[in-house]
Amino acid sequence: LLDTKVYVKPLNAHLYIPYSSFHPRSALTGFISGEARRYICLCSNPFDALEQSRLFVQHLQARGYPLSVIIPQLCKVQYNRRLEYLKLEPGPDSGSGSVPVLGQRRLVPFILPYTPATQSWSVQSALVSHFGTLTPHLRPMVVWKNWKNMQQTLGIHWPRSRPQHPPVAT
């Protein structure tokens, strides 16, 4: 089971545009439905998306947004339209070329740490077989990132095997 949800960095201060700013009304309200749509796309469980939206409302209220502005914007998005938001089903506003695709399948990157242990894993074939049965419109792509070893984590700099001599002036 592939379960995804929104990750929020611990130091995120949720500093959205204050409602009392002199931005145009569309700038003050447009990002609300966009952010709710992002929660729906990132959360595979509807309850997780609902919880993220609830927290989002609290953060907006802390920035001075009244509920009379927030609620109509949140009502524009619905979890049952998730595949349309992911552009896996054609929607009324989907034009050609609006989503980066490879052929007819959308790329989904999986970023995994590269270690000697993960070298033997057959992650790519497992993801391809899983996605092929689940959603044929998605194409998984495994991206390996450099994993810090203990020396890099602790910031230890070992001396080189040969001592480095300063250049001789001529």
PDB file of C-alpha atoms in Angstrom:
ATOM      1  CA  LEU A   1       0.000   0.000   0.000  1.00  0.00           C
ATOM      2  CA  LEU A   2       1.408   3.347  -1.009  1.00  0.00           C
ATOM      3  CA  ASP A   3       0.291   5.950   1.543  1.00  0.00           C
ATOM      4  CA  THR A   4       1.306   9.576   1.014  1.00  0.00           C
ATOM      5  CA  LYS A   5       0.681  12.718   3.006  1.00  0.00           C
ATOM      6  CA  VAL A   6       1.880  16.301   3.320  1.00  0.00           C
ATOM      7  CA  TYR A   7       5.210  16.875   5.037  1.00  0.00           C
ATOM      8  CA  VAL A   8       5.583  20.146   6.942  1.00  0.00           C
ATOM      9  CA  LYS A   9       9.049  21.211   8.008  1.00  0.00           C
ATOM     10  CA  PRO A  10       9.349  21.753  11.771  1.00  0.00           C
ATOM     11  CA  LEU A  11      10.451  25.374  11.325  1.00  0.00           C
ATOM     12  CA  ASN A  12       7.611  26.307   8.952  1.00  0.00           C
ATOM     13  CA  ALA A  13       6.077  29.531  10.338  1.00  0.00           C
ATOM     14  CA  HIS A  14       3.046  29.455   7.949  1.00  0.00           C
ATOM     15  CA  LEU A  15       3.559  33.084   6.959  1.00  0.00           C
ATOM     16  CA  TYR A  16       0.861  33.504   4.348  1.00  0.00           C
ATOM     17  CA  ILE A  17      -0.047  36.924   2.952  1.00  0.00           C
ATOM     18  CA  PRO A  18      -1.760  38.869   5.779  1.00  0.00           C
ATOM     19  CA  TYR A  19      -5.384  39.642   5.043  1.00  0.00           C
ATOM     20  CA  SER A  20      -4.808  43.284   5.974  1.00  0.00           C
ATOM     21  CA  SER A  21      -2.206  43.760   3.217  1.00  0.00           C
ATOM     22  CA  PHE A  22      -2.899  45.812   0.106  1.00  0.00           C
ATOM     23  CA  HIS A  23      -2.673  42.886  -2.312  1.00  0.00           C
ATOM     24  CA  PRO A  24      -5.510  42.470  -4.831  1.00  0.00           C
ATOM     25  CA  ARG A  25      -8.463  40.433  -3.569  1.00  0.00           C
ATOM     26  CA  SER A  26      -7.669  37.665  -6.057  1.00  0.00           C
ATOM     27  CA  ALA A  27      -4.151  37.318  -4.609  1.00  0.00           C
ATOM     28  CA  LEU A  28      -5.593  37.086  -1.097  1.00  0.00           C
ATOM     29  CA  THR A  29      -8.067  34.350  -1.987  1.00  0.00           C
ATOM     30  CA  GLY A  30      -6.696  32.470  -5.003  1.00  0.00           C
ATOM     31  CA  PHE A  31      -3.934  30.661  -3.174  1.00  0.00           C
ATOM     32  CA  ILE A  32      -6.412  29.211  -0.648  1.00  0.00           C
ATOM     33  CA  SER A  33      -8.120  26.907  -3.150  1.00  0.00           C
ATOM     34  CA  GLY A  34      -4.736  26.149  -4.736  1.00  0.00           C
ATOM     35  CA  GLU A  35      -3.274  25.065  -1.420  1.00  0.00           C
ATOM     36  CA  ALA A  36      -6.329  22.920  -0.647  1.00  0.00           C
ATOM     37  CA  ARG A  37      -5.975  21.312  -4.079  1.00  0.00           C
ATOM     38  CA  ARG A  38      -2.310  20.606  -3.300  1.00  0.00           C
ATOM     39  CA  TYR A  39      -3.327  18.864  -0.059  1.00  0.00           C
ATOM     40  CA  ILE A  40      -5.756  16.678  -1.988  1.00  0.00           C
ATOM     41  CA  CYS A  41      -3.090  15.763  -4.543  1.00  0.00           C
ATOM     42  CA  LEU A  42      -0.450  14.934  -1.935  1.00  0.00           C
ATOM     43  CA  CYS A  43      -2.642  12.981   0.508  1.00  0.00           C
ATOM     44  CA  SER A  44      -3.700   9.491  -0.522  1.00  0.00           C
ATOM     45  CA  ASN A  45      -6.096   9.347   2.431  1.00  0.00           C
ATOM     46  CA  PRO A  46      -9.028  11.826   2.405  1.00  0.00           C
ATOM     47  CA  PHE A  47      -8.857  12.191   6.200  1.00  0.00           C
ATOM     48  CA  ASP A  48      -5.241  13.378   5.968  1.00  0.00           C
ATOM     49  CA  ALA A  49      -6.241  15.986   3.386  1.00  0.00           C
ATOM     50  CA  LEU A  50      -9.099  17.125   5.613  1.00  0.00           C
ATOM     51  CA  GLU A  51      -6.756  17.424   8.606  1.00  0.00           C
ATOM     52  CA  GLN A  52      -4.278  19.478   6.573  1.00  0.00           C
ATOM     53  CA  SER A  53      -7.099  21.762   5.433  1.00  0.00           C
ATOM     54  CA  ARG A  54      -8.240  22.205   9.038  1.00  0.00           C
ATOM     55  CA  LEU A  55      -4.727  23.223  10.090  1.00  0.00           C
ATOM     56  CA  PHE A  56      -4.523  25.527   7.064  1.00  0.00           C
ATOM     57  CA  VAL A  57      -7.724  27.290   8.176  1.00  0.00           C
ATOM     58  CA  GLN A  58      -6.250  27.826  11.645  1.00  0.00           C
ATOM     59  CA  HIS A  59      -3.081  29.326  10.167  1.00  0.00           C
ATOM     60  CA  LEU A  60      -5.105  31.612   7.890  1.00  0.00           C
ATOM     61  CA  GLN A  61      -7.243  32.791  10.788  1.00  0.00           C
ATOM     62  CA  ALA A  62      -4.056  33.592  12.701  1.00  0.00           C
ATOM     63  CA  ARG A  63      -3.087  35.813   9.734  1.00  0.00           C
ATOM     64  CA  GLY A  64      -6.407  37.683   9.973  1.00  0.00           C
ATOM     65  CA  TYR A  65      -8.500  35.865   7.326  1.00  0.00           C
ATOM     66  CA  PRO A  66     -12.217  35.697   8.187  1.00  0.00           C
ATOM     67  CA  LEU A  67     -14.067  32.403   7.739  1.00  0.00           C
ATOM     68  CA  SER A  68     -16.403  34.137   5.283  1.00  0.00           C
ATOM     69  CA  VAL A  69     -13.422  34.377   2.887  1.00  0.00           C
ATOM     70  CA  ILE A  70     -11.820  30.999   3.621  1.00  0.00           C
ATOM     71  CA  ILE A  71     -14.831  28.662   3.407  1.00  0.00           C
ATOM     72  CA  PRO A  72     -16.005  29.584  -0.131  1.00  0.00           C
ATOM     73  CA  GLN A  73     -12.483  29.042  -1.449  1.00  0.00           C
ATOM     74  CA  LEU A  74     -12.177  25.642   0.239  1.00  0.00           C
ATOM     75  CA  CYS A  75     -15.556  24.601  -1.147  1.00  0.00           C
ATOM     76  CA  LYS A  76     -14.176  24.939  -4.677  1.00  0.00           C
ATOM     77  CA  VAL A  77     -12.100  21.764  -4.282  1.00  0.00           C
ATOM     78  CA  GLN A  78     -13.305  18.246  -3.516  1.00  0.00           C
ATOM     79  CA  TYR A  79     -11.413  15.056  -2.786  1.00  0.00           C
ATOM     80  CA  ASN A  80     -13.536  13.018  -5.197  1.00  0.00           C
ATOM     81  CA  ARG A  81     -11.979  15.073  -8.044  1.00  0.00           C
ATOM     82  CA  ARG A  82      -8.452  14.005  -7.037  1.00  0.00           C
ATOM     83  CA  LEU A  83      -7.670  12.163 -10.285  1.00  0.00           C
ATOM     84  CA  GLU A  84      -8.695  15.239 -12.237  1.00  0.00           C
ATOM     85  CA  TYR A  85      -6.413  17.413 -10.079  1.00  0.00           C
ATOM     86  CA  LEU A  86      -3.582  14.951 -10.689  1.00  0.00           C
ATOM     87  CA  LYS A  87      -4.420  15.227 -14.394  1.00  0.00           C
ATOM     88  CA  LEU A  88      -5.022  11.503 -14.667  1.00  0.00           C
ATOM     89  CA  GLU A  89      -8.545  12.041 -15.969  1.00  0.00           C
ATOM     90  CA  PRO A  90      -9.473  14.792 -18.379  1.00  0.00           C
ATOM     91  CA  GLY A  91     -11.350  17.573 -16.665  1.00  0.00           C
ATOM     92  CA  PRO A  92     -13.303  20.516 -18.040  1.00  0.00           C
ATOM     93  CA  ASP A  93     -10.282  22.818 -17.788  1.00  0.00           C
ATOM     94  CA  SER A  94      -7.576  20.420 -18.950  1.00  0.00           C
ATOM     95  CA  GLY A  95      -5.921  21.435 -22.163  1.00  0.00           C
ATOM     96  CA  SER A  96      -3.349  19.568 -24.167  1.00  0.00           C
ATOM     97  CA  GLY A  97       0.190  19.804 -22.839  1.00  0.00           C
ATOM     98  CA  SER A  98      -0.811  21.236 -19.448  1.00  0.00           C
ATOM     99  CA  VAL A  99       1.083  18.546 -17.496  1.00  0.00           C
ATOM    100  CA  PRO A 100       4.624  17.307 -18.113  1.00  0.00           C
ATOM    101  CA  VAL A 101       4.252  13.750 -19.352  1.00  0.00           C
ATOM    102  CA  LEU A 102       6.389  11.112 -20.960  1.00  0.00           C
ATOM    103  CA  GLY A 103       4.268   9.791 -23.782  1.00  0.00           C
ATOM    104  CA  GLN A 104       0.853   9.456 -22.144  1.00  0.00           C
ATOM    105  CA  ARG A 105       2.157   8.625 -18.662  1.00  0.00           C
ATOM    106  CA  ARG A 106       3.043  11.090 -15.923  1.00  0.00           C
ATOM    107  CA  LEU A 107       6.435  10.694 -14.242  1.00  0.00           C
ATOM    108  CA  VAL A 108       6.378  10.194 -10.458  1.00  0.00           C
ATOM    109  CA  PRO A 109       9.838  10.471  -8.877  1.00  0.00           C
ATOM    110  CA  PHE A 110      10.741   8.403  -5.805  1.00  0.00           C
ATOM    111  CA  ILE A 111      13.809   9.848  -4.089  1.00  0.00           C
ATOM    112  CA  LEU A 112      15.634   7.193  -2.100  1.00  0.00           C
ATOM    113  CA  PRO A 113      18.949   7.277  -0.242  1.00  0.00           C
ATOM    114  CA  TYR A 114      21.744   5.389  -1.949  1.00  0.00           C
ATOM    115  CA  THR A 115      23.609   3.083   0.407  1.00  0.00           C
ATOM    116  CA  PRO A 116      25.409  -0.221  -0.153  1.00  0.00           C
ATOM    117  CA  ALA A 117      22.337  -2.012   1.215  1.00  0.00           C
ATOM    118  CA  THR A 118      19.902  -0.321  -1.181  1.00  0.00           C
ATOM    119  CA  GLN A 119      22.097  -1.164  -4.166  1.00  0.00           C
ATOM    120  CA  SER A 120      20.706  -4.710  -4.236  1.00  0.00           C
ATOM    121  CA  TRP A 121      17.053  -3.681  -3.946  1.00  0.00           C
ATOM    122  CA  SER A 122      14.871  -4.061  -7.011  1.00  0.00           C
ATOM    123  CA  VAL A 123      12.850  -0.938  -6.234  1.00  0.00           C
ATOM    124  CA  GLN A 124      12.300   0.091  -9.857  1.00  0.00           C
ATOM    125  CA  SER A 125      10.762  -3.242 -10.883  1.00  0.00           C
ATOM    126  CA  ALA A 126       8.575  -3.364  -7.759  1.00  0.00           C
ATOM    127  CA  LEU A 127       7.259   0.141  -8.395  1.00  0.00           C
ATOM    128  CA  VAL A 128       6.626  -0.539 -12.068  1.00  0.00           C
ATOM    129  CA  SER A 129       4.650  -3.691 -11.301  1.00  0.00           C
ATOM    130  CA  HIS A 130       2.687  -1.934  -8.537  1.00  0.00           C
ATOM    131  CA  PHE A 131       1.875   1.142 -10.602  1.00  0.00           C
ATOM    132  CA  GLY A 132       1.054  -0.911 -13.688  1.00  0.00           C
ATOM    133  CA  THR A 133      -1.826  -2.573 -11.868  1.00  0.00           C
ATOM    134  CA  LEU A 134      -2.880   0.442  -9.810  1.00  0.00           C
ATOM    135  CA  THR A 135      -2.747   3.355 -12.237  1.00  0.00           C
ATOM    136  CA  PRO A 136      -1.479   2.824 -15.767  1.00  0.00           C
ATOM    137  CA  HIS A 137      -1.216   6.607 -16.262  1.00  0.00           C
ATOM    138  CA  LEU A 138       1.723   6.922 -13.857  1.00  0.00           C
ATOM    139  CA  ARG A 139       5.316   6.035 -14.591  1.00  0.00           C
ATOM    140  CA  PRO A 140       7.505   5.650 -11.490  1.00  0.00           C
ATOM    141  CA  MET A 141      11.118   6.772 -11.628  1.00  0.00           C
ATOM    142  CA  VAL A 142      13.621   5.951  -8.888  1.00  0.00           C
ATOM    143  CA  VAL A 143      16.079   8.742  -8.145  1.00  0.00           C
ATOM    144  CA  TRP A 144      18.992   7.888  -5.875  1.00  0.00           C
ATOM    145  CA  LYS A 145      20.412  10.617  -3.679  1.00  0.00           C
ATOM    146  CA  ASN A 146      23.776  10.592  -1.967  1.00  0.00           C
ATOM    147  CA  TRP A 147      23.474   9.351   1.593  1.00  0.00           C
ATOM    148  CA  LYS A 148      25.815  10.859   4.161  1.00  0.00           C
ATOM    149  CA  ASN A 149      28.159   8.438   5.815  1.00  0.00           C
ATOM    150  CA  MET A 150      29.206   8.727   9.442  1.00  0.00           C
ATOM    151  CA  GLN A 151      32.298  10.777   8.570  1.00  0.00           C
ATOM    152  CA  GLN A 152      30.226  13.341   6.656  1.00  0.00           C
ATOM    153  CA  THR A 153      27.541  13.455   9.345  1.00  0.00           C
ATOM    154  CA  LEU A 154      30.034  14.189  12.119  1.00  0.00           C
ATOM    155  CA  GLY A 155      32.046  16.592   9.960  1.00  0.00           C
ATOM    156  CA  ILE A 156      35.297  14.720  10.459  1.00  0.00           C
ATOM    157  CA  HIS A 157      38.041  15.423   7.951  1.00  0.00           C
ATOM    158  CA  TRP A 158      40.585  12.605   7.860  1.00  0.00           C
ATOM    159  CA  PRO A 159      44.117  13.440   6.812  1.00  0.00           C
ATOM    160  CA  ARG A 160      45.034  12.418   3.294  1.00  0.00           C
ATOM    161  CA  SER A 161      47.100   9.321   2.767  1.00  0.00           C
ATOM    162  CA  ARG A 162      50.053  11.439   1.632  1.00  0.00           C
ATOM    163  CA  PRO A 163      50.967  14.681   3.300  1.00  0.00           C
ATOM    164  CA  GLN A 164      50.424  17.683   1.074  1.00  0.00           C
ATOM    165  CA  HIS A 165      53.540  19.872   0.801  1.00  0.00           C
ATOM    166  CA  PRO A 166      53.325  23.546   0.047  1.00  0.00           C
ATOM    167  CA  PRO A 167      54.550  24.473  -3.448  1.00  0.00           C
ATOM    168  CA  VAL A 168      58.195  25.442  -3.684  1.00  0.00           C
ATOM    169  CA  ALA A 169      58.800  29.022  -4.748  1.00  0.00           C
ATOM    170  CA  THR A 170      61.176  29.461  -7.629  1.00  0.00           C
TER     171      THR A 170
END
